[in-house]
Coordinates of C-alpha atoms in Angstrom, one line a residue:
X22 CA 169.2 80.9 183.7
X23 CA 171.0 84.1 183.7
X24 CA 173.9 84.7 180.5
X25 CA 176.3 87.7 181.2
X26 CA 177.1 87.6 177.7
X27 CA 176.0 85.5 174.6
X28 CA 177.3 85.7 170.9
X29 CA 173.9 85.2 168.5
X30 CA 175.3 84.1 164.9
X31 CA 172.8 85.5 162.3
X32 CA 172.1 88.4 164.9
X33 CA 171.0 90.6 162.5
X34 CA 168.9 88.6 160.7
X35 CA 164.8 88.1 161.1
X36 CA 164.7 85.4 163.6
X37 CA 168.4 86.5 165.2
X38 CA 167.3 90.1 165.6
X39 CA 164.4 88.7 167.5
X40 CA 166.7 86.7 169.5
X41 CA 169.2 89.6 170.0
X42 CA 166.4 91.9 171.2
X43 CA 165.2 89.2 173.8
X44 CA 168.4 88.3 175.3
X45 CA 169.1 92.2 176.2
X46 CA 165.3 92.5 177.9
X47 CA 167.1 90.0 179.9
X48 CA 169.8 91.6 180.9
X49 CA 172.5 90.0 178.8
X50 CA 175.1 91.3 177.0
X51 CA 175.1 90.4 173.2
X52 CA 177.7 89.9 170.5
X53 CA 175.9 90.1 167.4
X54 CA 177.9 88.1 164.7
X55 CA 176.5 88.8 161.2
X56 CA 178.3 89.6 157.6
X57 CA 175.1 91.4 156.8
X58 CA 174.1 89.3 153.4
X59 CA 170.8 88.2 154.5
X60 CA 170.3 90.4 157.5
X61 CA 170.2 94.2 158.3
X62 CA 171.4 96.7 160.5
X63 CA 167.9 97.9 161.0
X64 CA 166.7 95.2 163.0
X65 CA 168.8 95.9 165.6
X66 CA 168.7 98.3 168.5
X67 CA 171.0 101.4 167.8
X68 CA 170.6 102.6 171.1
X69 CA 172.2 99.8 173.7
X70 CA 175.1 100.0 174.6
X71 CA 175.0 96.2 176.0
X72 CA 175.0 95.3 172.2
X73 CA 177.7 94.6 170.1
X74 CA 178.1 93.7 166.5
X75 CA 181.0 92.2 164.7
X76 CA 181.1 91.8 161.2
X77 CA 182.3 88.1 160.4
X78 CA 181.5 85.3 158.2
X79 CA 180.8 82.6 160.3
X80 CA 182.5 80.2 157.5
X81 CA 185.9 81.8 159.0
X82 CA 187.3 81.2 162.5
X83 CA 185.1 83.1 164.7
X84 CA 188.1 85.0 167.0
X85 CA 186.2 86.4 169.3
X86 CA 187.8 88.3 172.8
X87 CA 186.7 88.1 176.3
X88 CA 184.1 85.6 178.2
X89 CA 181.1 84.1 176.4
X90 CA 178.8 81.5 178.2
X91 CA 176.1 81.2 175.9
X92 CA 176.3 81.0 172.2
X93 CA 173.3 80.9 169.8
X94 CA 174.2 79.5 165.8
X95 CA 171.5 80.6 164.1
X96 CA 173.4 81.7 160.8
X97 CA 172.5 80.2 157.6
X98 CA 170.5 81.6 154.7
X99 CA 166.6 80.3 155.3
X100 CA 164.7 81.2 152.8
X101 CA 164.9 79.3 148.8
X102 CA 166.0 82.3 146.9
X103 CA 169.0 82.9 149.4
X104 CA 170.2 79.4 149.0
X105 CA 169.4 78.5 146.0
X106 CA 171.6 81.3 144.6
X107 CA 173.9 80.9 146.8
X108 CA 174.3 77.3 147.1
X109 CA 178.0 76.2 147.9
X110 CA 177.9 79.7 150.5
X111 CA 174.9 78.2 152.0
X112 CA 177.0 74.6 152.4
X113 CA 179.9 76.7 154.0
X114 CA 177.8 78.3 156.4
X115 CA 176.3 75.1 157.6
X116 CA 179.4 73.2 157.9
X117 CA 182.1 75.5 158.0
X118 CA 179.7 78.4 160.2
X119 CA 178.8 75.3 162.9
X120 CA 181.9 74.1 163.5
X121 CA 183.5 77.5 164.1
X122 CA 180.8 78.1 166.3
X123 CA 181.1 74.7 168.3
X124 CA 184.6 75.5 168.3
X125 CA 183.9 78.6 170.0
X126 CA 181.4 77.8 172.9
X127 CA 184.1 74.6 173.5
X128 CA 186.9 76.9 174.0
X129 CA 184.9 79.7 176.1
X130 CA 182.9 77.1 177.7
X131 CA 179.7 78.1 176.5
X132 CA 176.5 76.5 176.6
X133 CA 175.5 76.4 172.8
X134 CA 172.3 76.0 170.5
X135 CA 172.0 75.1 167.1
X136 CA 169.5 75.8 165.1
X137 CA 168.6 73.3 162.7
X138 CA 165.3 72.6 160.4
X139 CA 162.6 70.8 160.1
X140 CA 163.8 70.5 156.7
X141 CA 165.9 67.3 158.1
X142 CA 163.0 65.5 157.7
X143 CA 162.5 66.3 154.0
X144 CA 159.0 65.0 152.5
X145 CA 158.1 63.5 155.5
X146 CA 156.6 59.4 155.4
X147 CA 156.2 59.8 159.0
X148 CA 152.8 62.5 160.4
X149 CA 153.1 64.7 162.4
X150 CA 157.0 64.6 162.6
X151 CA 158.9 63.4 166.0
X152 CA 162.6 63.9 166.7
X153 CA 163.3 59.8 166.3
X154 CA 162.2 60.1 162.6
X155 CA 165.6 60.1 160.2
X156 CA 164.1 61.9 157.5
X157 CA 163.0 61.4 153.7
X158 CA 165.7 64.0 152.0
X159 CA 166.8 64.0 148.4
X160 CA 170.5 64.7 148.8
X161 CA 171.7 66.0 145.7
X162 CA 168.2 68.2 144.7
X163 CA 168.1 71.9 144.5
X164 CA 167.0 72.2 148.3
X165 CA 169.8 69.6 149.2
X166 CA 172.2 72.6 150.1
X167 CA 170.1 73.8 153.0
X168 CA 168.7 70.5 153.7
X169 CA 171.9 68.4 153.7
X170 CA 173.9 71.4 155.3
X171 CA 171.5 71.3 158.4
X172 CA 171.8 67.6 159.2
X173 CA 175.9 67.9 158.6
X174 CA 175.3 70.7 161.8
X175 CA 173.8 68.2 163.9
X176 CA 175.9 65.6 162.9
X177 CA 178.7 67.8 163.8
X178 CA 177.3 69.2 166.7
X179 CA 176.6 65.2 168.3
X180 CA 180.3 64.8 167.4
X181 CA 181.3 67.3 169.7
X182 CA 179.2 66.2 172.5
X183 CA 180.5 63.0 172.3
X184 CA 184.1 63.8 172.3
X185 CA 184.6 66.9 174.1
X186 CA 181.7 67.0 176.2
X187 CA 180.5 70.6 174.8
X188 CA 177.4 71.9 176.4
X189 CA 175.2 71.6 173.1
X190 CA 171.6 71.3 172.2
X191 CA 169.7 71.2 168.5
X192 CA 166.5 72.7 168.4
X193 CA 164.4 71.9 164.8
X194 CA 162.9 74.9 163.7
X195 CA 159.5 74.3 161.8
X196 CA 158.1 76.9 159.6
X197 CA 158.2 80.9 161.6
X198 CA 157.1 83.9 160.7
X199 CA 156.7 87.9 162.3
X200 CA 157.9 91.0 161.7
X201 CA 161.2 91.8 160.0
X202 CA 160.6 89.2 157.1
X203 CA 162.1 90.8 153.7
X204 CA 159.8 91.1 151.5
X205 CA 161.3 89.7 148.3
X206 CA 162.7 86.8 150.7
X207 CA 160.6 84.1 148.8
X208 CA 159.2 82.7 152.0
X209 CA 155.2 82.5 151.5
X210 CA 154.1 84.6 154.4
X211 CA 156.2 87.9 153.4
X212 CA 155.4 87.2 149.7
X213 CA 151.8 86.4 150.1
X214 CA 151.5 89.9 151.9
X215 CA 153.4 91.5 149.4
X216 CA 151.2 90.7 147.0
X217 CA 148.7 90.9 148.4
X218 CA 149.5 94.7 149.5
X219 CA 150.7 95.4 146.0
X220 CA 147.2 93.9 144.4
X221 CA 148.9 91.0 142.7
X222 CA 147.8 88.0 142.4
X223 CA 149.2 85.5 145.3
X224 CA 151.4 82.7 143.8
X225 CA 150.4 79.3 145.0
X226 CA 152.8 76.5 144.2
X227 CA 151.0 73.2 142.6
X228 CA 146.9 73.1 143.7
X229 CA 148.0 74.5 147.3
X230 CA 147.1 71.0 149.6
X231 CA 150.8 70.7 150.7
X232 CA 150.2 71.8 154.5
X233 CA 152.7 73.8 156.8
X234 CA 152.7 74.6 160.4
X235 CA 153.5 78.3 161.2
X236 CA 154.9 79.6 164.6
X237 CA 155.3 83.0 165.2
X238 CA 158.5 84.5 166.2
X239 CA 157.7 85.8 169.6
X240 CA 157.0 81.8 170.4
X241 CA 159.4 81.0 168.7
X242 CA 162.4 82.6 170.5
X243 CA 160.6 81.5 173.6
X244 CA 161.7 78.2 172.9
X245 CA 164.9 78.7 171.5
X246 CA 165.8 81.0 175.2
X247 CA 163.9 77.9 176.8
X248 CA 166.5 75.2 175.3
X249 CA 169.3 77.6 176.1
X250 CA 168.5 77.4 179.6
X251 CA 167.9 73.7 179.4
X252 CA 170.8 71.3 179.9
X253 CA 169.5 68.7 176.9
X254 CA 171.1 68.1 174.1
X255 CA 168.7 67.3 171.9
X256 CA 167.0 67.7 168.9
X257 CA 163.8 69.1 169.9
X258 CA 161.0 70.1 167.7
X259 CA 160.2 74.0 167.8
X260 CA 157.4 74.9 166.4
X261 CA 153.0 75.4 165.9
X262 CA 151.5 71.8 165.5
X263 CA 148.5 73.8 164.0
X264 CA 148.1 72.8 160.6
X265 CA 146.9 74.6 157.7
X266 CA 147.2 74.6 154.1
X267 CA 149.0 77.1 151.8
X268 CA 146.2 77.7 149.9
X269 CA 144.5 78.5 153.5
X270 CA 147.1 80.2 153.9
X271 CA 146.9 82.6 150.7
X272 CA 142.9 83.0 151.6
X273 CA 143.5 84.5 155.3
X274 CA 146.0 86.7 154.0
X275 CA 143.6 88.5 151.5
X276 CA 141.4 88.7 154.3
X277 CA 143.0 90.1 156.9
X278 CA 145.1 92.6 153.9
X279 CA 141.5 93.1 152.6
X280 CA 142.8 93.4 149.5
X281 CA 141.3 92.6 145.9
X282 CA 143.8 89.7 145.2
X283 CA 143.0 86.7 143.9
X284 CA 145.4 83.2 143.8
X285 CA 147.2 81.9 140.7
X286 CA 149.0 78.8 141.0
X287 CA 152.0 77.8 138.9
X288 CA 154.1 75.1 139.1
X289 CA 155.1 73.1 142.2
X290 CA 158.6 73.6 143.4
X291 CA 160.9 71.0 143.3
X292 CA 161.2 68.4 146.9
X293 CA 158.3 70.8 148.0
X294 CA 157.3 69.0 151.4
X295 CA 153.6 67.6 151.0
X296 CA 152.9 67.6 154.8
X297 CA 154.9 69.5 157.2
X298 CA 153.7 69.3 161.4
X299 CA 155.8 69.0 164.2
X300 CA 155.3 66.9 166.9
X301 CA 156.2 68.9 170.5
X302 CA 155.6 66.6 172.7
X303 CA 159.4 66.7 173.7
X304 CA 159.5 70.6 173.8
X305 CA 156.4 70.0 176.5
X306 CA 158.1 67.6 178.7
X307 CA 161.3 68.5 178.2
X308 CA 161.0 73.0 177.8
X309 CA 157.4 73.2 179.1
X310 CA 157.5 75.0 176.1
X311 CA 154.5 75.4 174.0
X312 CA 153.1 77.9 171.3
X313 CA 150.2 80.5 172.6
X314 CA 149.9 82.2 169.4
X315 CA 147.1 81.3 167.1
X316 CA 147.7 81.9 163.4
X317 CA 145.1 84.7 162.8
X318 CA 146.6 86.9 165.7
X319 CA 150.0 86.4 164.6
X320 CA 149.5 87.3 161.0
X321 CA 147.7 90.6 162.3
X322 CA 150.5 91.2 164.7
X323 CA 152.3 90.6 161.2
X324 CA 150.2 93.1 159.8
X325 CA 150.1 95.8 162.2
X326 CA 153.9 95.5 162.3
X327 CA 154.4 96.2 158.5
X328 CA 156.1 92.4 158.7
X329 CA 159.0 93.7 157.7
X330 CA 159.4 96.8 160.2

């Protein structure tokens, strides 16, 4: 489907950069909506003049002029040390951000796509995790802000389908990673290379068996363009059903770094998901969407890229 012009919440921010850059290889014109604490004017193109940027909390009225006919939320602070220090921001911007958003693709009549988590499902009981499975979240723990946040989003954004009819679809966005990452982010894969760059020891939570799945970006905005031009409303899975553990993790890292580091573990983190894999079988059927990067290649990409360049 061809957008004349989409508004990206987050836009400046690792995975909404991505999505910025994407969107104008397609041809569409981009509003950028960002108030820069997470993200960075670097990741964007200074050179198009199709792209736009507007400095806004998303927690505020988004009062945005002229026609908009997609709109893609993607604003919320991802990674632990964002929301855990900012944890009643992090609650506004789920709550607050998504309904200004929904209120904006209802009033432009927008097709919009919210970005929610796999984190919805918490410390999964149910392997590998489908969209029909409610979740095992602790509401009022330390990652409850981000957690609870993205299932008030989907809550909210169901709400508006149901009343108003507004063109809306939740993807759930398992573990990604790529270029752009900050460093000091507190996401493994940009803190494993940094220490692993730097010659540190890489920091292992607990004995390291809790698995993840890992999608790289390109795939990853492949599916998130994929839902926009979709007409479901959701939630679908996004993300790699390959599954590996952290420590695994850690190990390739040093590899492909070739550096000298060795892993230290220290204490597990608090609600740390045991087993984390997404079932895609919806993203097939319904996208024909699937991931075609394999986790070596995308952590060289990573690599090659400087991650955070």
């Amino acid at each position: 489907m061809a957008f004349e012009r989409a508004v990206v919440t987050g836009g400046a921010g690792f995975l909404g950069s991505h999505v910025c850059e994407a969107l104008l290889k397609r041809g569409t014109r981009v509003v950028c909506v960002d108030d820069f604490s997470t993200g960075s004017l670097d990741n964007l193109p200074d050179d198009d003049p199709r792209l736009g940027v507007a400095v806004m909390d998303v927690a505020r009225p988004l009062d945005l002029l002229g026609d908009v006919d997609l709109v893609l939320h993607l604003a919320c602070p991802a990674s632990p040390a964002d929301y855990l220090r900012d944890p009643i921001g992090t609650l506004k911007t789920g709550g607050f951000g998504t309904l200004h958003a929904l209120e904006l693709a209802q009033r432009k009549g927008a097709r919009i796509v919210v970005a929610s988590t796999s984190e919805v499902y918490g410390d999964p009981l149910e392997h590998p995790q489908r969209e029909t499975y409610w979740g095992n979240v602790n509401p009022i723990g330390p990652r409850s802000t981000y957690d609870e946040a993205k299932r008030f989003g989907e809550a909210l954004t169901s709400a508006f389908l149901r009343e108003h009819g507004t063109d809306a679809g939740i993807v759930r966005i398992f573990n990604t990673y790529g270029s752009r990452m900050r460093p000091h982010d507190g996401r493994m894969v940009p803190t494993f290379f940094r220490q692993a760059l730097a010659g540190e020891p890489l920091t292992v939570h607990g004995d390291g068996s809790q698995t993840r799945s890992l999608c790289h970006v390109d795939d990853l905005v492949r599916g998130l363009l994929s839902m926009a031009d979709a007409d479901h409303a959701g939630p679908v899975n996004l993300g790699n059903p390959e599954e590996v553990t952290v420590l695994e993790v850690a190990h390739r890292i040093i590899a492909i770094t070739g550096s000298d580091s060795e892993v230290r573990h220290v204490e597990p983190m608090a609600d740390d998901p045991r087993r984390r894999r997404p079932d895609i079988t919806l993203a097939r059927e319904l996208l024909g969407w699937q991931p075609e990067i394999p986790l070596d290649e995308g952590l060289r990409r990573s690599f090659d890229r400087h991650l955070v360049g």
